[in-house]
Amino acid sequence: MDLDLDQHLADASALIAEAADLDALGALDTELLGRKSVVTEARRGLGDLDPDRRREAGSRLNDARAALEGLLEGRRVELEAGERTVRLEAERMDLTELDRGRRLGHRHVVTQTWERLEDLFVGMGYTVAEGPEIEDEWHNFGALNFPPGHPARDMYDTLYVDYGDPLSTLLRTHTSPVQIRVMETEEPPIYSIMPGRVFRSDTADATHMPVFHQIEALVIDRDITFGDLAGTLEAFTTAYFGAGFTSRLRPSYFPFTEPSAEFDIRRPDGSWLELGGCGMVHPNVLRAGGLDPEEWSGFAFGFGLDRLALMRHGIDDLRELFRNDHRFLSQF
Ligand code: PHE
């Protein structure tokens, strides 16, 4: 065999060391070890040799092949490490700003809305109450004057919890059950707001989420009238949105208020936004809360907190509030 294997290895070694990237190295791999490579062709020639020389030449070829494989592998590891470094460098994020405390996190836009509303009502003399998110059927419906099988229950796509008797336990569909819990635990006069998370089996879209937030208000005192309700909503509207905004009431129906109304907010451009429901607390609800309707009267209202946040900030898709994309949330 007239092949100078040592020279071939030396040449190959230089080529491998010069391979600039993994593609070039792949091409070299084929050239040095593939079907048409020097070592493969030499192996084919072994058959012509006599047995002794064949054994000796075969073993030298195997060594050469192993040496080439080692060189190629070594260079591959080197190139890969280099490419990883380049990639890491390109994806590198500058976190040093966090260290300087210049941009600490801030409250979620829904939490900001929640806290602003609390501040506003606390400023008007209200207390803040909360109730459980997993409710019993009595507080969510029964005590609020929805008798069993009452069609108004269908207004709410209720998510039931598999606990106790069938349909006895649910994720509250509104914050109104907290009205009952407040009446059960506090003596009137009551001036309370009840913010919280509520649940309905709605499909998520730009204006609906299966989980959202409401804020409820309950006032129970002597001689409370519908005029007090309208005045309170108007005062709230200007305090929250500013002087250019007003509110209106439209007749509506809720089992737990009588009379009932929807209330809308009028924006300075003249357009209306439907915000929530309200009305005078139904005598049956006062009784369910342990109060005498002859002695006490009151009003209640409840509206969607998320909607308020959307409107205030000109956000057009409710789902954005729940996606937790930092780039979106950091704008507010
Ligand atoms: N709970 C009602 C709802 O979620 C809103 C409401 C609250 C209506 C208080 C009247 C009084 O639809």
mmCIF file of C-alpha atoms and ligand atoms in Angstrom:
data_model
loop_
_atom_site.group_PDB
_atom_site.id
_atom_site.type_symbol
_atom_site.label_atom_id
_atom_site.label_comp_id
_atom_site.label_asym_id
_atom_site.label_seq_id
_atom_site.Cartn_x
_atom_site.Cartn_y
_atom_site.Cartn_z
ATOM 1 C CA MET A 1 0.000 0.000 0.000
ATOM 2 C CA ASP A 2 1.601 3.208 -1.120
ATOM 3 C CA LEU A 3 -0.703 5.410 0.941
ATOM 4 C CA ASP A 4 1.146 7.587 3.422
ATOM 5 C CA LEU A 5 -1.327 7.408 6.283
ATOM 6 C CA ASP A 6 0.699 9.694 8.514
ATOM 7 C CA GLN A 7 0.712 12.411 5.876
ATOM 8 C CA HIS A 8 -3.012 11.903 5.288
ATOM 9 C CA LEU A 9 -3.709 12.286 9.034
ATOM 10 C CA ALA A 10 -1.570 15.414 9.245
ATOM 11 C CA ASP A 11 -3.412 17.012 6.279
ATOM 12 C CA ALA A 12 -6.788 15.988 7.646
ATOM 13 C CA SER A 13 -5.935 17.323 11.064
ATOM 14 C CA ALA A 14 -5.110 20.739 9.598
ATOM 15 C CA LEU A 15 -8.373 20.810 7.597
ATOM 16 C CA ILE A 16 -10.406 19.846 10.631
ATOM 17 C CA ALA A 17 -8.802 22.520 12.770
ATOM 18 C CA GLU A 18 -9.687 25.078 10.103
ATOM 19 C CA ALA A 19 -13.353 24.054 9.771
ATOM 20 C CA ALA A 20 -15.159 27.313 10.502
ATOM 21 C CA ASP A 21 -18.554 25.974 11.484
ATOM 22 C CA LEU A 22 -20.561 22.796 11.947
ATOM 23 C CA ASP A 23 -21.634 22.726 8.289
ATOM 24 C CA ALA A 24 -18.059 22.815 7.083
ATOM 25 C CA LEU A 25 -17.189 20.115 9.577
ATOM 26 C CA GLY A 26 -20.038 17.921 8.347
ATOM 27 C CA ALA A 27 -18.679 18.184 4.798
ATOM 28 C CA LEU A 28 -15.231 17.210 6.047
ATOM 29 C CA ASP A 29 -16.692 14.240 7.884
ATOM 30 C CA THR A 30 -18.056 12.891 4.590
ATOM 31 C CA GLU A 31 -14.853 13.667 2.764
ATOM 32 C CA LEU A 32 -12.610 11.946 5.335
ATOM 33 C CA LEU A 33 -14.744 8.990 6.426
ATOM 34 C CA GLY A 34 -17.415 8.574 3.713
ATOM 35 C CA ARG A 35 -17.690 6.047 0.900
ATOM 36 C CA LYS A 36 -15.256 7.875 -1.337
ATOM 37 C CA SER A 37 -12.776 8.785 1.371
ATOM 38 C CA VAL A 38 -9.135 7.782 1.319
ATOM 39 C CA VAL A 39 -9.500 5.390 4.267
ATOM 40 C CA THR A 40 -12.584 3.688 2.814
ATOM 41 C CA GLU A 41 -10.921 3.195 -0.572
ATOM 42 C CA ALA A 42 -7.798 1.871 1.073
ATOM 43 C CA ARG A 43 -9.888 -0.655 2.978
ATOM 44 C CA ARG A 44 -11.326 -1.888 -0.307
ATOM 45 C CA GLY A 45 -7.793 -2.466 -1.545
ATOM 46 C CA LEU A 46 -6.943 -4.718 1.411
ATOM 47 C CA GLY A 47 -8.365 -7.771 -0.363
ATOM 48 C CA ASP A 48 -5.464 -7.760 -2.825
ATOM 49 C CA LEU A 49 -2.856 -8.122 -0.081
ATOM 50 C CA ASP A 50 -1.503 -11.349 1.336
ATOM 51 C CA PRO A 51 -2.901 -12.274 4.776
ATOM 52 C CA ASP A 52 -0.035 -11.010 6.931
ATOM 53 C CA ARG A 53 0.254 -7.631 5.251
ATOM 54 C CA ARG A 54 -3.516 -7.406 5.107
ATOM 55 C CA ARG A 55 -3.776 -7.798 8.887
ATOM 56 C CA GLU A 56 -1.071 -5.238 9.548
ATOM 57 C CA ALA A 57 -2.449 -2.685 7.029
ATOM 58 C CA GLY A 58 -6.004 -3.275 8.257
ATOM 59 C CA SER A 59 -5.066 -2.465 11.794
ATOM 60 C CA ARG A 60 -3.216 0.710 10.723
ATOM 61 C CA LEU A 61 -6.324 1.774 8.768
ATOM 62 C CA ASN A 62 -8.542 1.170 11.779
ATOM 63 C CA ASP A 63 -6.255 3.293 13.923
ATOM 64 C CA ALA A 64 -6.249 6.039 11.287
ATOM 65 C CA ARG A 65 -10.021 5.941 11.060
ATOM 66 C CA ALA A 66 -10.350 6.145 14.863
ATOM 67 C CA ALA A 67 -7.896 9.053 14.921
ATOM 68 C CA LEU A 68 -9.917 10.917 12.275
ATOM 69 C CA GLU A 69 -13.136 10.297 14.168
ATOM 70 C CA GLY A 70 -11.531 11.620 17.340
ATOM 71 C CA LEU A 71 -10.324 14.780 15.598
ATOM 72 C CA LEU A 72 -13.706 15.418 14.006
ATOM 73 C CA GLU A 73 -15.508 14.874 17.307
ATOM 74 C CA GLY A 74 -13.123 17.162 19.180
ATOM 75 C CA ARG A 75 -13.653 19.954 16.692
ATOM 76 C CA ARG A 76 -17.429 19.406 16.744
ATOM 77 C CA VAL A 77 -17.537 19.873 20.535
ATOM 78 C CA GLU A 78 -15.445 23.017 20.182
ATOM 79 C CA LEU A 79 -17.667 24.504 17.470
ATOM 80 C CA GLU A 80 -20.860 23.685 19.341
ATOM 81 C CA ALA A 81 -19.617 25.394 22.480
ATOM 82 C CA GLY A 82 -18.720 28.429 20.391
ATOM 83 C CA GLU A 83 -22.127 28.576 18.729
ATOM 84 C CA ARG A 84 -23.848 28.244 22.101
ATOM 85 C CA THR A 85 -21.834 31.145 23.444
ATOM 86 C CA VAL A 86 -22.800 33.250 20.436
ATOM 87 C CA ARG A 87 -26.453 32.334 20.883
ATOM 88 C CA LEU A 88 -26.414 33.071 24.617
ATOM 89 C CA GLU A 89 -24.756 36.364 23.968
ATOM 90 C CA ALA A 90 -27.453 37.232 21.422
ATOM 91 C CA GLU A 91 -30.261 36.274 23.808
ATOM 92 C CA ARG A 92 -28.664 37.951 26.748
ATOM 93 C CA MET A 93 -30.980 40.142 28.795
ATOM 94 C CA ASP A 94 -29.856 43.130 30.716
ATOM 95 C CA LEU A 95 -31.193 42.563 34.215
ATOM 96 C CA THR A 96 -29.002 45.124 35.871
ATOM 97 C CA GLU A 97 -31.817 47.684 35.793
ATOM 98 C CA LEU A 98 -33.818 45.526 38.160
ATOM 99 C CA ASP A 99 -30.956 45.773 40.580
ATOM 100 C CA ARG A 100 -31.051 49.514 40.603
ATOM 101 C CA GLY A 101 -34.624 49.474 41.882
ATOM 102 C CA ARG A 102 -35.721 51.813 39.145
ATOM 103 C CA ARG A 103 -38.562 49.625 37.970
ATOM 104 C CA LEU A 104 -40.095 47.730 40.821
ATOM 105 C CA GLY A 105 -43.280 45.830 39.998
ATOM 106 C CA HIS A 106 -46.638 47.428 40.480
ATOM 107 C CA ARG A 107 -50.182 46.343 41.187
ATOM 108 C CA HIS A 108 -52.225 44.638 38.491
ATOM 109 C CA VAL A 109 -54.658 46.983 36.766
ATOM 110 C CA VAL A 110 -57.628 45.088 38.264
ATOM 111 C CA THR A 111 -56.160 45.394 41.760
ATOM 112 C CA GLN A 112 -55.602 49.093 41.175
ATOM 113 C CA THR A 113 -59.259 49.480 40.187
ATOM 114 C CA TRP A 114 -60.356 47.441 43.210
ATOM 115 C CA GLU A 115 -58.297 49.578 45.588
ATOM 116 C CA ARG A 116 -59.429 52.850 44.044
ATOM 117 C CA LEU A 117 -63.054 51.851 44.450
ATOM 118 C CA GLU A 118 -62.446 50.848 48.048
ATOM 119 C CA ASP A 119 -60.786 54.186 48.753
ATOM 120 C CA LEU A 120 -63.628 56.033 47.137
ATOM 121 C CA PHE A 121 -66.368 54.283 49.095
ATOM 122 C CA VAL A 122 -64.417 54.322 52.347
ATOM 123 C CA GLY A 123 -64.190 58.066 51.772
ATOM 124 C CA MET A 124 -67.997 58.113 51.566
ATOM 125 C CA GLY A 125 -68.246 56.320 54.924
ATOM 126 C CA TYR A 126 -68.600 52.709 53.786
ATOM 127 C CA THR A 127 -66.870 49.695 55.307
ATOM 128 C CA VAL A 128 -65.376 46.873 53.227
ATOM 129 C CA ALA A 129 -66.684 43.316 53.695
ATOM 130 C CA GLU A 130 -65.780 40.032 52.082
ATOM 131 C CA GLY A 131 -67.367 36.617 51.766
ATOM 132 C CA PRO A 132 -66.352 33.152 50.597
ATOM 133 C CA GLU A 133 -65.864 32.342 46.911
ATOM 134 C CA ILE A 134 -67.287 28.860 47.441
ATOM 135 C CA GLU A 135 -70.843 29.501 48.587
ATOM 136 C CA ASP A 136 -73.848 27.511 49.591
ATOM 137 C CA GLU A 137 -76.987 27.570 47.522
ATOM 138 C CA TRP A 138 -78.824 29.490 50.263
ATOM 139 C CA HIS A 139 -76.563 32.530 50.269
ATOM 140 C CA ASN A 140 -76.076 32.695 46.507
ATOM 141 C CA PHE A 141 -79.735 32.109 45.611
ATOM 142 C CA GLY A 142 -82.242 31.112 48.295
ATOM 143 C CA ALA A 143 -81.760 34.021 50.682
ATOM 144 C CA LEU A 144 -81.698 36.388 47.710
ATOM 145 C CA ASN A 145 -85.288 35.470 46.927
ATOM 146 C CA PHE A 146 -84.629 32.939 44.163
ATOM 147 C CA PRO A 147 -86.933 30.069 45.209
ATOM 148 C CA PRO A 148 -85.805 26.585 44.076
ATOM 149 C CA GLY A 149 -86.498 26.191 40.361
ATOM 150 C CA HIS A 150 -87.001 29.950 39.905
ATOM 151 C CA PRO A 151 -86.313 30.861 36.271
ATOM 152 C CA ALA A 152 -84.084 33.776 37.337
ATOM 153 C CA ARG A 153 -81.502 31.199 38.414
ATOM 154 C CA ASP A 154 -80.941 30.618 34.701
ATOM 155 C CA MET A 155 -79.586 34.179 34.455
ATOM 156 C CA TYR A 156 -76.457 32.735 35.988
ATOM 157 C CA ASP A 157 -74.461 29.921 34.402
ATOM 158 C CA THR A 158 -73.591 28.408 37.709
ATOM 159 C CA LEU A 159 -70.546 26.258 38.379
ATOM 160 C CA TYR A 160 -71.426 23.730 41.055
ATOM 161 C CA VAL A 161 -68.910 22.143 43.380
ATOM 162 C CA ASP A 162 -69.055 18.422 44.014
ATOM 163 C CA TYR A 163 -69.530 18.723 47.769
ATOM 164 C CA GLY A 164 -72.437 17.827 50.072
ATOM 165 C CA ASP A 165 -75.873 17.340 48.527
ATOM 166 C CA PRO A 166 -76.097 17.716 44.732
ATOM 167 C CA LEU A 167 -76.376 21.421 43.731
ATOM 168 C CA SER A 168 -75.889 22.538 47.354
ATOM 169 C CA THR A 169 -72.435 24.073 46.914
ATOM 170 C CA LEU A 170 -71.251 26.374 44.159
ATOM 171 C CA LEU A 171 -68.753 28.981 43.076
ATOM 172 C CA ARG A 172 -70.571 32.235 43.796
ATOM 173 C CA THR A 173 -72.025 33.713 40.620
ATOM 174 C CA HIS A 174 -72.134 37.251 42.024
ATOM 175 C CA THR A 175 -71.098 39.195 45.122
ATOM 176 C CA SER A 176 -74.725 39.585 46.296
ATOM 177 C CA PRO A 177 -74.481 36.624 48.750
ATOM 178 C CA VAL A 178 -72.138 38.823 50.795
ATOM 179 C CA GLN A 179 -75.156 41.126 51.381
ATOM 180 C CA ILE A 180 -76.750 38.291 53.351
ATOM 181 C CA ARG A 181 -73.546 37.514 55.234
ATOM 182 C CA VAL A 182 -73.200 41.167 56.254
ATOM 183 C CA MET A 183 -76.823 41.338 57.438
ATOM 184 C CA GLU A 184 -76.271 38.143 59.426
ATOM 185 C CA THR A 185 -73.264 39.535 61.256
ATOM 186 C CA GLU A 186 -73.837 43.274 61.561
ATOM 187 C CA GLU A 187 -76.508 45.475 63.036
ATOM 188 C CA PRO A 188 -77.889 48.227 60.805
ATOM 189 C CA PRO A 189 -77.234 50.906 59.850
ATOM 190 C CA ILE A 190 -75.088 49.159 57.237
ATOM 191 C CA TYR A 191 -73.023 51.005 54.651
ATOM 192 C CA SER A 192 -70.756 48.383 53.106
ATOM 193 C CA ILE A 193 -69.067 47.488 49.878
ATOM 194 C CA MET A 194 -68.094 43.938 49.000
ATOM 195 C CA PRO A 195 -65.532 43.477 46.274
ATOM 196 C CA GLY A 196 -64.585 39.997 45.134
ATOM 197 C CA ARG A 197 -64.076 37.323 42.576
ATOM 198 C CA VAL A 198 -67.084 35.644 40.967
ATOM 199 C CA PHE A 199 -67.508 32.695 38.620
ATOM 200 C CA ARG A 200 -69.767 31.735 35.731
ATOM 201 C CA SER A 201 -69.410 28.988 33.167
ATOM 202 C CA ASP A 202 -68.938 31.469 30.341
ATOM 203 C CA THR A 203 -66.585 30.922 27.434
ATOM 204 C CA ALA A 204 -63.790 33.466 27.415
ATOM 205 C CA ASP A 205 -64.112 36.163 24.762
ATOM 206 C CA ALA A 206 -63.422 39.881 24.498
ATOM 207 C CA THR A 207 -66.195 40.740 26.976
ATOM 208 C CA HIS A 208 -66.624 37.557 29.049
ATOM 209 C CA MET A 209 -64.455 35.521 31.361
ATOM 210 C CA PRO A 210 -65.461 32.544 33.495
ATOM 211 C CA VAL A 211 -63.767 34.297 36.411
ATOM 212 C CA PHE A 212 -64.191 38.006 36.919
ATOM 213 C CA HIS A 213 -64.649 40.593 39.655
ATOM 214 C CA GLN A 214 -67.595 42.486 41.009
ATOM 215 C CA ILE A 215 -68.107 45.092 43.620
ATOM 216 C CA GLU A 216 -71.347 45.103 45.578
ATOM 217 C CA ALA A 217 -72.727 47.877 47.730
ATOM 218 C CA LEU A 218 -75.330 47.460 50.446
ATOM 219 C CA VAL A 219 -76.975 50.233 52.406
ATOM 220 C CA ILE A 220 -79.515 49.442 55.120
ATOM 221 C CA ASP A 221 -80.863 52.206 57.277
ATOM 222 C CA ARG A 222 -84.158 53.804 58.216
ATOM 223 C CA ASP A 223 -86.117 55.572 55.463
ATOM 224 C CA ILE A 224 -83.731 54.794 52.626
ATOM 225 C CA THR A 225 -85.345 55.599 49.276
ATOM 226 C CA PHE A 226 -84.737 55.015 45.594
ATOM 227 C CA GLY A 227 -83.576 58.638 45.446
ATOM 228 C CA ASP A 228 -80.725 57.758 47.802
ATOM 229 C CA LEU A 229 -79.719 54.977 45.444
ATOM 230 C CA ALA A 230 -79.756 57.216 42.364
ATOM 231 C CA GLY A 231 -77.879 59.966 44.203
ATOM 232 C CA THR A 232 -75.232 57.557 45.464
ATOM 233 C CA LEU A 233 -74.648 56.138 41.984
ATOM 234 C CA GLU A 234 -74.372 59.622 40.542
ATOM 235 C CA ALA A 235 -71.930 60.691 43.249
ATOM 236 C CA PHE A 236 -69.884 57.578 42.625
ATOM 237 C CA THR A 237 -69.849 58.126 38.861
ATOM 238 C CA THR A 238 -68.483 61.649 39.023
ATOM 239 C CA ALA A 239 -66.039 60.787 41.797
ATOM 240 C CA TYR A 240 -64.644 57.827 39.898
ATOM 241 C CA PHE A 241 -64.761 58.949 36.286
ATOM 242 C CA GLY A 242 -64.685 62.712 36.561
ATOM 243 C CA ALA A 243 -67.015 65.622 35.985
ATOM 244 C CA GLY A 244 -67.918 64.845 32.355
ATOM 245 C CA PHE A 245 -69.639 61.577 33.288
ATOM 246 C CA THR A 246 -73.206 60.937 34.412
ATOM 247 C CA SER A 247 -75.325 57.875 35.100
ATOM 248 C CA ARG A 248 -78.820 56.701 34.257
ATOM 249 C CA LEU A 249 -81.119 53.972 35.509
ATOM 250 C CA ARG A 250 -83.222 51.672 33.336
ATOM 251 C CA PRO A 251 -85.987 49.441 34.730
ATOM 252 C CA SER A 252 -84.867 45.861 35.104
ATOM 253 C CA TYR A 253 -85.450 42.760 37.146
ATOM 254 C CA PHE A 254 -83.559 41.002 39.907
ATOM 255 C CA PRO A 255 -85.313 38.730 42.418
ATOM 256 C CA PHE A 256 -83.492 40.350 45.338
ATOM 257 C CA THR A 257 -84.361 43.971 44.599
ATOM 258 C CA GLU A 258 -87.730 45.628 44.032
ATOM 259 C CA PRO A 259 -87.859 47.870 42.128
ATOM 260 C CA SER A 260 -84.759 46.930 40.154
ATOM 261 C CA ALA A 261 -82.734 48.794 37.600
ATOM 262 C CA GLU A 262 -79.680 48.568 35.396
ATOM 263 C CA PHE A 263 -77.347 51.481 35.622
ATOM 264 C CA ASP A 264 -75.336 52.876 32.774
ATOM 265 C CA ILE A 265 -72.561 55.425 32.642
ATOM 266 C CA ARG A 266 -72.596 58.167 30.054
ATOM 267 C CA ARG A 267 -69.187 59.038 28.687
ATOM 268 C CA PRO A 268 -68.344 62.633 27.685
ATOM 269 C CA ASP A 269 -68.648 61.592 24.000
ATOM 270 C CA GLY A 270 -72.299 60.727 24.651
ATOM 271 C CA SER A 271 -71.934 56.940 24.469
ATOM 272 C CA TRP A 272 -73.323 54.686 27.207
ATOM 273 C CA LEU A 273 -71.686 51.834 29.049
ATOM 274 C CA GLU A 274 -73.782 49.247 30.836
ATOM 275 C CA LEU A 275 -72.176 48.833 34.229
ATOM 276 C CA GLY A 276 -74.348 46.870 36.624
ATOM 277 C CA GLY A 277 -77.573 46.187 38.428
ATOM 278 C CA CYS A 278 -79.217 47.843 41.410
ATOM 279 C CA GLY A 279 -82.434 48.291 43.295
ATOM 280 C CA MET A 280 -84.182 48.520 46.638
ATOM 281 C CA VAL A 281 -83.494 45.490 48.812
ATOM 282 C CA HIS A 282 -86.497 43.139 48.582
ATOM 283 C CA PRO A 283 -88.379 42.612 51.891
ATOM 284 C CA ASN A 284 -87.803 38.841 51.587
ATOM 285 C CA VAL A 285 -84.070 39.475 51.448
ATOM 286 C CA LEU A 286 -84.190 41.662 54.556
ATOM 287 C CA ARG A 287 -86.084 38.889 56.336
ATOM 288 C CA ALA A 288 -83.587 36.264 55.150
ATOM 289 C CA GLY A 289 -80.868 38.467 56.625
ATOM 290 C CA GLY A 290 -82.750 38.604 59.938
ATOM 291 C CA LEU A 291 -84.017 42.192 59.581
ATOM 292 C CA ASP A 292 -87.542 43.535 59.926
ATOM 293 C CA PRO A 293 -88.682 45.162 56.629
ATOM 294 C CA GLU A 294 -91.073 47.362 58.598
ATOM 295 C CA GLU A 295 -88.151 48.915 60.403
ATOM 296 C CA TRP A 296 -85.358 48.865 57.841
ATOM 297 C CA SER A 297 -85.038 49.587 54.168
ATOM 298 C CA GLY A 298 -82.091 49.746 51.868
ATOM 299 C CA PHE A 299 -80.590 49.632 48.441
ATOM 300 C CA ALA A 300 -77.945 47.523 46.773
ATOM 301 C CA PHE A 301 -75.967 47.670 43.612
ATOM 302 C CA GLY A 302 -73.330 45.521 42.000
ATOM 303 C CA PHE A 303 -71.160 45.912 38.955
ATOM 304 C CA GLY A 304 -68.240 44.406 37.112
ATOM 305 C CA LEU A 305 -64.903 45.670 38.248
ATOM 306 C CA ASP A 306 -62.925 44.389 35.251
ATOM 307 C CA ARG A 307 -65.184 46.267 32.866
ATOM 308 C CA LEU A 308 -64.500 49.425 34.737
ATOM 309 C CA ALA A 309 -60.772 48.873 34.376
ATOM 310 C CA LEU A 310 -61.176 48.223 30.635
ATOM 311 C CA MET A 311 -63.159 51.366 30.140
ATOM 312 C CA ARG A 312 -60.898 53.550 32.217
ATOM 313 C CA HIS A 313 -57.810 52.496 30.318
ATOM 314 C CA GLY A 314 -59.327 52.023 26.865
ATOM 315 C CA ILE A 315 -58.531 48.299 26.780
ATOM 316 C CA ASP A 316 -60.683 46.441 24.268
ATOM 317 C CA ASP A 317 -60.223 42.807 25.263
ATOM 318 C CA LEU A 318 -61.075 41.509 28.716
ATOM 319 C CA ARG A 319 -58.806 38.491 28.254
ATOM 320 C CA GLU A 320 -55.760 40.735 28.276
ATOM 321 C CA LEU A 321 -56.333 41.299 31.988
ATOM 322 C CA PHE A 322 -55.833 37.613 32.687
ATOM 323 C CA ARG A 323 -53.016 36.749 30.279
ATOM 324 C CA ASN A 324 -50.382 38.149 32.599
ATOM 325 C CA ASP A 325 -48.189 39.358 29.777
ATOM 326 C CA HIS A 326 -45.755 41.682 31.472
ATOM 327 C CA ARG A 327 -45.393 43.867 28.373
ATOM 328 C CA PHE A 328 -49.139 44.527 28.442
ATOM 329 C CA LEU A 329 -49.539 44.948 32.192
ATOM 330 C CA SER A 330 -46.570 47.261 32.626
ATOM 331 C CA GLN A 331 -48.455 49.943 30.651
ATOM 332 C CA PHE A 332 -50.918 50.549 33.478
HETATM 333 N N1 PHE B 1 -75.872 40.542 41.527
HETATM 334 C C1 PHE B 1 -76.369 41.129 40.312
HETATM 335 C C2 PHE B 1 -75.632 40.494 39.127
HETATM 336 O O1 PHE B 1 -74.557 39.992 39.284
HETATM 337 C C3 PHE B 1 -76.168 42.631 40.300
HETATM 338 C C4 PHE B 1 -76.953 43.318 41.349
HETATM 339 C C5 PHE B 1 -76.416 43.613 42.590
HETATM 340 C C6 PHE B 1 -78.274 43.710 41.104
HETATM 341 C C7 PHE B 1 -77.155 44.273 43.555
HETATM 342 C C8 PHE B 1 -79.008 44.368 42.036
HETATM 343 C C9 PHE B 1 -78.459 44.653 43.255
HETATM 344 O O2 PHE B 1 -76.139 40.464 38.031
#
